[in-house]
Amino acid sequence: MSNNRYPQFLFWCRRQIWIRLMDKARSLQAAYDEGAEKNNAIFYAGLTEAEILQFENKLRRILKNYEETERYEK
């Protein structure tokens, strides 16, 4: 993505990295989505929506802990 295409956006979101899928990757998207859906069905089988949300919130907290630790170790 060139800087002159979205200059105002890049000014506000400098920490974001934009990527574009090439044709080959786009052709694999449906297979990836199907596999991800099957995986999620197995992974979350028997859990309520509330349990899923609690679990995912805990994972976010764990990730945040790692990110903070990584920042302080540099």
PDB file of N, CA and C in Angstrom:
ATOM      1  N   MET A   1       0.848  -1.159   0.000  1.00  0.00           N
ATOM      2  CA  MET A   1       0.000   0.000   0.000  1.00  0.00           C
ATOM      3  C   MET A   1       0.901   1.231   0.000  1.00  0.00           C
ATOM      4  N   SER A   2       0.650   2.121  -0.880  1.00  0.00           N
ATOM      5  CA  SER A   2       1.476   3.324  -0.941  1.00  0.00           C
ATOM      6  C   SER A   2       0.993   4.333   0.093  1.00  0.00           C
ATOM      7  N   ASN A   3       1.918   5.123   0.595  1.00  0.00           N
ATOM      8  CA  ASN A   3       1.585   6.122   1.607  1.00  0.00           C
ATOM      9  C   ASN A   3       0.689   7.219   1.066  1.00  0.00           C
ATOM     10  N   ASN A   4       0.732   7.477  -0.221  1.00  0.00           N
ATOM     11  CA  ASN A   4      -0.077   8.562  -0.763  1.00  0.00           C
ATOM     12  C   ASN A   4      -1.532   8.169  -0.984  1.00  0.00           C
ATOM     13  N   ARG A   5      -1.846   6.901  -0.877  1.00  0.00           N
ATOM     14  CA  ARG A   5      -3.225   6.469  -1.091  1.00  0.00           C
ATOM     15  C   ARG A   5      -4.109   6.762   0.124  1.00  0.00           C
ATOM     16  N   TYR A   6      -3.582   6.554   1.320  1.00  0.00           N
ATOM     17  CA  TYR A   6      -4.339   6.777   2.555  1.00  0.00           C
ATOM     18  C   TYR A   6      -3.507   7.609   3.540  1.00  0.00           C
ATOM     19  N   PRO A   7      -3.059   8.782   3.164  1.00  0.00           N
ATOM     20  CA  PRO A   7      -2.144   9.525   4.036  1.00  0.00           C
ATOM     21  C   PRO A   7      -2.747   9.866   5.387  1.00  0.00           C
ATOM     22  N   GLN A   8      -4.014  10.271   5.448  1.00  0.00           N
ATOM     23  CA  GLN A   8      -4.608  10.630   6.724  1.00  0.00           C
ATOM     24  C   GLN A   8      -4.746   9.405   7.618  1.00  0.00           C
ATOM     25  N   PHE A   9      -5.039   8.247   7.047  1.00  0.00           N
ATOM     26  CA  PHE A   9      -5.173   7.034   7.837  1.00  0.00           C
ATOM     27  C   PHE A   9      -3.822   6.615   8.406  1.00  0.00           C
ATOM     28  N   LEU A  10      -2.792   6.657   7.598  1.00  0.00           N
ATOM     29  CA  LEU A  10      -1.471   6.252   8.053  1.00  0.00           C
ATOM     30  C   LEU A  10      -0.953   7.176   9.144  1.00  0.00           C
ATOM     31  N   PHE A  11      -1.354   8.425   9.105  1.00  0.00           N
ATOM     32  CA  PHE A  11      -0.936   9.356  10.140  1.00  0.00           C
ATOM     33  C   PHE A  11      -1.476   8.925  11.504  1.00  0.00           C
ATOM     34  N   TRP A  12      -2.741   8.497  11.538  1.00  0.00           N
ATOM     35  CA  TRP A  12      -3.371   8.142  12.806  1.00  0.00           C
ATOM     36  C   TRP A  12      -3.081   6.707  13.236  1.00  0.00           C
ATOM     37  N   CYS A  13      -2.733   5.828  12.340  1.00  0.00           N
ATOM     38  CA  CYS A  13      -2.582   4.407  12.665  1.00  0.00           C
ATOM     39  C   CYS A  13      -1.206   3.895  12.261  1.00  0.00           C
ATOM     40  N   ARG A  14      -0.188   4.538  12.672  1.00  0.00           N
ATOM     41  CA  ARG A  14       1.169   4.158  12.251  1.00  0.00           C
ATOM     42  C   ARG A  14       1.582   2.779  12.751  1.00  0.00           C
ATOM     43  N   ARG A  15       0.976   2.295  13.810  1.00  0.00           N
ATOM     44  CA  ARG A  15       1.371   0.999  14.349  1.00  0.00           C
ATOM     45  C   ARG A  15       0.721  -0.157  13.608  1.00  0.00           C
ATOM     46  N   GLN A  16      -0.214   0.103  12.747  1.00  0.00           N
ATOM     47  CA  GLN A  16      -0.871  -0.969  12.010  1.00  0.00           C
ATOM     48  C   GLN A  16      -0.090  -1.291  10.744  1.00  0.00           C
ATOM     49  N   ILE A  17      -0.086  -2.560  10.421  1.00  0.00           N
ATOM     50  CA  ILE A  17       0.553  -3.024   9.192  1.00  0.00           C
ATOM     51  C   ILE A  17      -0.542  -3.611   8.317  1.00  0.00           C
ATOM     52  N   TRP A  18      -0.612  -3.149   7.113  1.00  0.00           N
ATOM     53  CA  TRP A  18      -1.625  -3.627   6.178  1.00  0.00           C
ATOM     54  C   TRP A  18      -1.000  -4.637   5.234  1.00  0.00           C
ATOM     55  N   ILE A  19      -1.720  -5.731   5.014  1.00  0.00           N
ATOM     56  CA  ILE A  19      -1.290  -6.724   4.025  1.00  0.00           C
ATOM     57  C   ILE A  19      -2.465  -6.981   3.096  1.00  0.00           C
ATOM     58  N   ARG A  20      -2.145  -7.411   1.920  1.00  0.00           N
ATOM     59  CA  ARG A  20      -3.184  -7.790   0.959  1.00  0.00           C
ATOM     60  C   ARG A  20      -2.953  -9.226   0.559  1.00  0.00           C
ATOM     61  N   LEU A  21      -4.047  -9.964   0.452  1.00  0.00           N
ATOM     62  CA  LEU A  21      -3.946 -11.351   0.010  1.00  0.00           C
ATOM     63  C   LEU A  21      -3.761 -11.393  -1.502  1.00  0.00           C
ATOM     64  N   MET A  22      -2.885 -12.253  -1.926  1.00  0.00           N
ATOM     65  CA  MET A  22      -2.695 -12.462  -3.347  1.00  0.00           C
ATOM     66  C   MET A  22      -3.753 -13.467  -3.817  1.00  0.00           C
ATOM     67  N   ASP A  23      -3.861 -13.666  -5.110  1.00  0.00           N
ATOM     68  CA  ASP A  23      -4.892 -14.541  -5.675  1.00  0.00           C
ATOM     69  C   ASP A  23      -4.824 -15.961  -5.102  1.00  0.00           C
ATOM     70  N   LYS A  24      -3.625 -16.497  -4.961  1.00  0.00           N
ATOM     71  CA  LYS A  24      -3.488 -17.861  -4.441  1.00  0.00           C
ATOM     72  C   LYS A  24      -4.022 -17.945  -3.012  1.00  0.00           C
ATOM     73  N   ALA A  25      -3.699 -16.973  -2.182  1.00  0.00           N
ATOM     74  CA  ALA A  25      -4.179 -16.982  -0.801  1.00  0.00           C
ATOM     75  C   ALA A  25      -5.696 -16.831  -0.761  1.00  0.00           C
ATOM     76  N   ARG A  26      -6.239 -15.979  -1.617  1.00  0.00           N
ATOM     77  CA  ARG A  26      -7.697 -15.807  -1.667  1.00  0.00           C
ATOM     78  C   ARG A  26      -8.386 -17.117  -2.044  1.00  0.00           C
ATOM     79  N   SER A  27      -7.758 -17.884  -2.915  1.00  0.00           N
ATOM     80  CA  SER A  27      -8.362 -19.140  -3.345  1.00  0.00           C
ATOM     81  C   SER A  27      -8.379 -20.170  -2.211  1.00  0.00           C
ATOM     82  N   LEU A  28      -7.536 -20.009  -1.220  1.00  0.00           N
ATOM     83  CA  LEU A  28      -7.474 -20.931  -0.088  1.00  0.00           C
ATOM     84  C   LEU A  28      -8.370 -20.488   1.066  1.00  0.00           C
ATOM     85  N   GLN A  29      -8.941 -19.296   0.994  1.00  0.00           N
ATOM     86  CA  GLN A  29      -9.708 -18.730   2.096  1.00  0.00           C
ATOM     87  C   GLN A  29     -10.884 -19.610   2.507  1.00  0.00           C
ATOM     88  N   ALA A  30     -11.655 -20.129   1.555  1.00  0.00           N
ATOM     89  CA  ALA A  30     -12.826 -20.949   1.881  1.00  0.00           C
ATOM     90  C   ALA A  30     -12.410 -22.215   2.632  1.00  0.00           C
ATOM     91  N   ALA A  31     -11.345 -22.863   2.184  1.00  0.00           N
ATOM     92  CA  ALA A  31     -10.864 -24.072   2.863  1.00  0.00           C
ATOM     93  C   ALA A  31     -10.387 -23.744   4.272  1.00  0.00           C
ATOM     94  N   TYR A  32      -9.713 -22.619   4.433  1.00  0.00           N
ATOM     95  CA  TYR A  32      -9.256 -22.193   5.757  1.00  0.00           C
ATOM     96  C   TYR A  32     -10.447 -21.931   6.677  1.00  0.00           C
ATOM     97  N   ASP A  33     -11.443 -21.202   6.177  1.00  0.00           N
ATOM     98  CA  ASP A  33     -12.625 -20.887   6.981  1.00  0.00           C
ATOM     99  C   ASP A  33     -13.355 -22.157   7.410  1.00  0.00           C
ATOM    100  N   GLU A  34     -13.480 -23.105   6.496  1.00  0.00           N
ATOM    101  CA  GLU A  34     -14.150 -24.367   6.815  1.00  0.00           C
ATOM    102  C   GLU A  34     -13.390 -25.121   7.898  1.00  0.00           C
ATOM    103  N   GLY A  35     -12.091 -25.181   7.769  1.00  0.00           N
ATOM    104  CA  GLY A  35     -11.266 -25.859   8.777  1.00  0.00           C
ATOM    105  C   GLY A  35     -11.351 -25.165  10.128  1.00  0.00           C
ATOM    106  N   ALA A  36     -11.349 -23.843  10.119  1.00  0.00           N
ATOM    107  CA  ALA A  36     -11.440 -23.085  11.363  1.00  0.00           C
ATOM    108  C   ALA A  36     -12.787 -23.316  12.039  1.00  0.00           C
ATOM    109  N   GLU A  37     -13.848 -23.362  11.266  1.00  0.00           N
ATOM    110  CA  GLU A  37     -15.178 -23.619  11.832  1.00  0.00           C
ATOM    111  C   GLU A  37     -15.253 -25.009  12.456  1.00  0.00           C
ATOM    112  N   LYS A  38     -14.704 -26.011  11.783  1.00  0.00           N
ATOM    113  CA  LYS A  38     -14.698 -27.372  12.334  1.00  0.00           C
ATOM    114  C   LYS A  38     -13.891 -27.416  13.623  1.00  0.00           C
ATOM    115  N   ASN A  39     -12.740 -26.758  13.606  1.00  0.00           N
ATOM    116  CA  ASN A  39     -11.881 -26.708  14.785  1.00  0.00           C
ATOM    117  C   ASN A  39     -12.604 -26.059  15.959  1.00  0.00           C
ATOM    118  N   ASN A  40     -13.262 -24.944  15.708  1.00  0.00           N
ATOM    119  CA  ASN A  40     -13.985 -24.248  16.767  1.00  0.00           C
ATOM    120  C   ASN A  40     -15.121 -25.097  17.321  1.00  0.00           C
ATOM    121  N   ALA A  41     -15.815 -25.818  16.449  1.00  0.00           N
ATOM    122  CA  ALA A  41     -16.907 -26.683  16.900  1.00  0.00           C
ATOM    123  C   ALA A  41     -16.390 -27.757  17.854  1.00  0.00           C
ATOM    124  N   ILE A  42     -15.240 -28.333  17.531  1.00  0.00           N
ATOM    125  CA  ILE A  42     -14.640 -29.352  18.397  1.00  0.00           C
ATOM    126  C   ILE A  42     -14.146 -28.722  19.695  1.00  0.00           C
ATOM    127  N   PHE A  43     -13.450 -27.618  19.568  1.00  0.00           N
ATOM    128  CA  PHE A  43     -12.825 -26.962  20.712  1.00  0.00           C
ATOM    129  C   PHE A  43     -13.857 -26.499  21.733  1.00  0.00           C
ATOM    130  N   TYR A  44     -14.941 -25.898  21.266  1.00  0.00           N
ATOM    131  CA  TYR A  44     -15.941 -25.315  22.153  1.00  0.00           C
ATOM    132  C   TYR A  44     -17.139 -26.218  22.417  1.00  0.00           C
ATOM    133  N   ALA A  45     -17.092 -27.465  21.999  1.00  0.00           N
ATOM    134  CA  ALA A  45     -18.210 -28.391  22.190  1.00  0.00           C
ATOM    135  C   ALA A  45     -18.581 -28.490  23.668  1.00  0.00           C
ATOM    136  N   GLY A  46     -19.870 -28.351  23.959  1.00  0.00           N
ATOM    137  CA  GLY A  46     -20.360 -28.493  25.318  1.00  0.00           C
ATOM    138  C   GLY A  46     -20.219 -27.255  26.187  1.00  0.00           C
ATOM    139  N   LEU A  47     -19.610 -26.199  25.673  1.00  0.00           N
ATOM    140  CA  LEU A  47     -19.462 -24.971  26.453  1.00  0.00           C
ATOM    141  C   LEU A  47     -20.608 -24.015  26.131  1.00  0.00           C
ATOM    142  N   THR A  48     -21.051 -23.304  27.158  1.00  0.00           N
ATOM    143  CA  THR A  48     -22.082 -22.300  26.934  1.00  0.00           C
ATOM    144  C   THR A  48     -21.426 -21.044  26.360  1.00  0.00           C
ATOM    145  N   GLU A  49     -22.256 -20.159  25.839  1.00  0.00           N
ATOM    146  CA  GLU A  49     -21.744 -18.893  25.311  1.00  0.00           C
ATOM    147  C   GLU A  49     -21.015 -18.113  26.405  1.00  0.00           C
ATOM    148  N   ALA A  50     -21.551 -18.135  27.618  1.00  0.00           N
ATOM    149  CA  ALA A  50     -20.910 -17.437  28.739  1.00  0.00           C
ATOM    150  C   ALA A  50     -19.538 -18.039  29.040  1.00  0.00           C
ATOM    151  N   GLU A  51     -19.429 -19.356  29.016  1.00  0.00           N
ATOM    152  CA  GLU A  51     -18.143 -20.009  29.270  1.00  0.00           C
ATOM    153  C   GLU A  51     -17.125 -19.672  28.185  1.00  0.00           C
ATOM    154  N   ILE A  52     -17.588 -19.630  26.955  1.00  0.00           N
ATOM    155  CA  ILE A  52     -16.701 -19.279  25.845  1.00  0.00           C
ATOM    156  C   ILE A  52     -16.178 -17.863  26.019  1.00  0.00           C
ATOM    157  N   LEU A  53     -17.074 -16.939  26.356  1.00  0.00           N
ATOM    158  CA  LEU A  53     -16.655 -15.544  26.555  1.00  0.00           C
ATOM    159  C   LEU A  53     -15.684 -15.416  27.721  1.00  0.00           C
ATOM    160  N   GLN A  54     -15.934 -16.117  28.817  1.00  0.00           N
ATOM    161  CA  GLN A  54     -15.015 -16.095  29.958  1.00  0.00           C
ATOM    162  C   GLN A  54     -13.645 -16.617  29.556  1.00  0.00           C
ATOM    163  N   PHE A  55     -13.625 -17.728  28.850  1.00  0.00           N
ATOM    164  CA  PHE A  55     -12.361 -18.329  28.411  1.00  0.00           C
ATOM    165  C   PHE A  55     -11.582 -17.382  27.509  1.00  0.00           C
ATOM    166  N   GLU A  56     -12.275 -16.800  26.523  1.00  0.00           N
ATOM    167  CA  GLU A  56     -11.597 -15.916  25.591  1.00  0.00           C
ATOM    168  C   GLU A  56     -11.106 -14.639  26.281  1.00  0.00           C
ATOM    169  N   ASN A  57     -11.856 -14.144  27.259  1.00  0.00           N
ATOM    170  CA  ASN A  57     -11.393 -12.979  28.020  1.00  0.00           C
ATOM    171  C   ASN A  57     -10.148 -13.307  28.824  1.00  0.00           C
ATOM    172  N   LYS A  58     -10.094 -14.506  29.375  1.00  0.00           N
ATOM    173  CA  LYS A  58      -8.893 -14.920  30.106  1.00  0.00           C
ATOM    174  C   LYS A  58      -7.701 -15.046  29.171  1.00  0.00           C
ATOM    175  N   LEU A  59      -7.927 -15.565  27.974  1.00  0.00           N
ATOM    176  CA  LEU A  59      -6.837 -15.643  27.003  1.00  0.00           C
ATOM    177  C   LEU A  59      -6.323 -14.253  26.641  1.00  0.00           C
ATOM    178  N   ARG A  60      -7.241 -13.283  26.502  1.00  0.00           N
ATOM    179  CA  ARG A  60      -6.821 -11.909  26.208  1.00  0.00           C
ATOM    180  C   ARG A  60      -5.964 -11.344  27.334  1.00  0.00           C
ATOM    181  N   ARG A  61      -6.349 -11.631  28.583  1.00  0.00           N
ATOM    182  CA  ARG A  61      -5.557 -11.162  29.721  1.00  0.00           C
ATOM    183  C   ARG A  61      -4.178 -11.796  29.730  1.00  0.00           C
ATOM    184  N   ILE A  62      -4.118 -13.080  29.425  1.00  0.00           N
ATOM    185  CA  ILE A  62      -2.831 -13.777  29.371  1.00  0.00           C
ATOM    186  C   ILE A  62      -1.958 -13.164  28.284  1.00  0.00           C
ATOM    187  N   LEU A  63      -2.531 -12.926  27.106  1.00  0.00           N
ATOM    188  CA  LEU A  63      -1.779 -12.309  26.018  1.00  0.00           C
ATOM    189  C   LEU A  63      -1.272 -10.934  26.431  1.00  0.00           C
ATOM    190  N   LYS A  64      -2.115 -10.147  27.089  1.00  0.00           N
ATOM    191  CA  LYS A  64      -1.703  -8.824  27.558  1.00  0.00           C
ATOM    192  C   LYS A  64      -0.520  -8.938  28.517  1.00  0.00           C
ATOM    193  N   ASN A  65      -0.555  -9.920  29.414  1.00  0.00           N
ATOM    194  CA  ASN A  65       0.564 -10.124  30.339  1.00  0.00           C
ATOM    195  C   ASN A  65       1.859 -10.397  29.584  1.00  0.00           C
ATOM    196  N   TYR A  66       1.784 -11.242  28.573  1.00  0.00           N
ATOM    197  CA  TYR A  66       2.977 -11.541  27.782  1.00  0.00           C
ATOM    198  C   TYR A  66       3.472 -10.307  27.038  1.00  0.00           C
ATOM    199  N   GLU A  67       2.556  -9.552  26.469  1.00  0.00           N
ATOM    200  CA  GLU A  67       2.952  -8.347  25.732  1.00  0.00           C
ATOM    201  C   GLU A  67       3.614  -7.331  26.653  1.00  0.00           C
ATOM    202  N   GLU A  68       3.081  -7.163  27.859  1.00  0.00           N
ATOM    203  CA  GLU A  68       3.687  -6.232  28.809  1.00  0.00           C
ATOM    204  C   GLU A  68       5.063  -6.709  29.244  1.00  0.00           C
ATOM    205  N   THR A  69       5.186  -8.000  29.503  1.00  0.00           N
ATOM    206  CA  THR A  69       6.480  -8.555  29.887  1.00  0.00           C
ATOM    207  C   THR A  69       7.498  -8.373  28.782  1.00  0.00           C
ATOM    208  N   GLU A  70       7.089  -8.620  27.541  1.00  0.00           N
ATOM    209  CA  GLU A  70       7.977  -8.464  26.400  1.00  0.00           C
ATOM    210  C   GLU A  70       8.442  -7.009  26.269  1.00  0.00           C
ATOM    211  N   ARG A  71       7.535  -6.075  26.507  1.00  0.00           N
ATOM    212  CA  ARG A  71       7.867  -4.658  26.392  1.00  0.00           C
ATOM    213  C   ARG A  71       8.909  -4.262  27.444  1.00  0.00           C
ATOM    214  N   TYR A  72       8.775  -4.780  28.667  1.00  0.00           N
ATOM    215  CA  TYR A  72       9.705  -4.407  29.735  1.00  0.00           C
ATOM    216  C   TYR A  72      11.050  -5.103  29.601  1.00  0.00           C
ATOM    217  N   GLU A  73      11.115  -6.228  28.913  1.00  0.00           N
ATOM    218  CA  GLU A  73      12.373  -6.947  28.767  1.00  0.00           C
ATOM    219  C   GLU A  73      13.269  -6.356  27.708  1.00  0.00           C
ATOM    220  N   LYS A  74      12.730  -5.482  26.863  1.00  0.00           N
ATOM    221  CA  LYS A  74      13.540  -4.903  25.781  1.00  0.00           C
ATOM    222  C   LYS A  74      14.394  -3.773  26.273  1.00  0.00           C
TER     223      LYS A  74
END
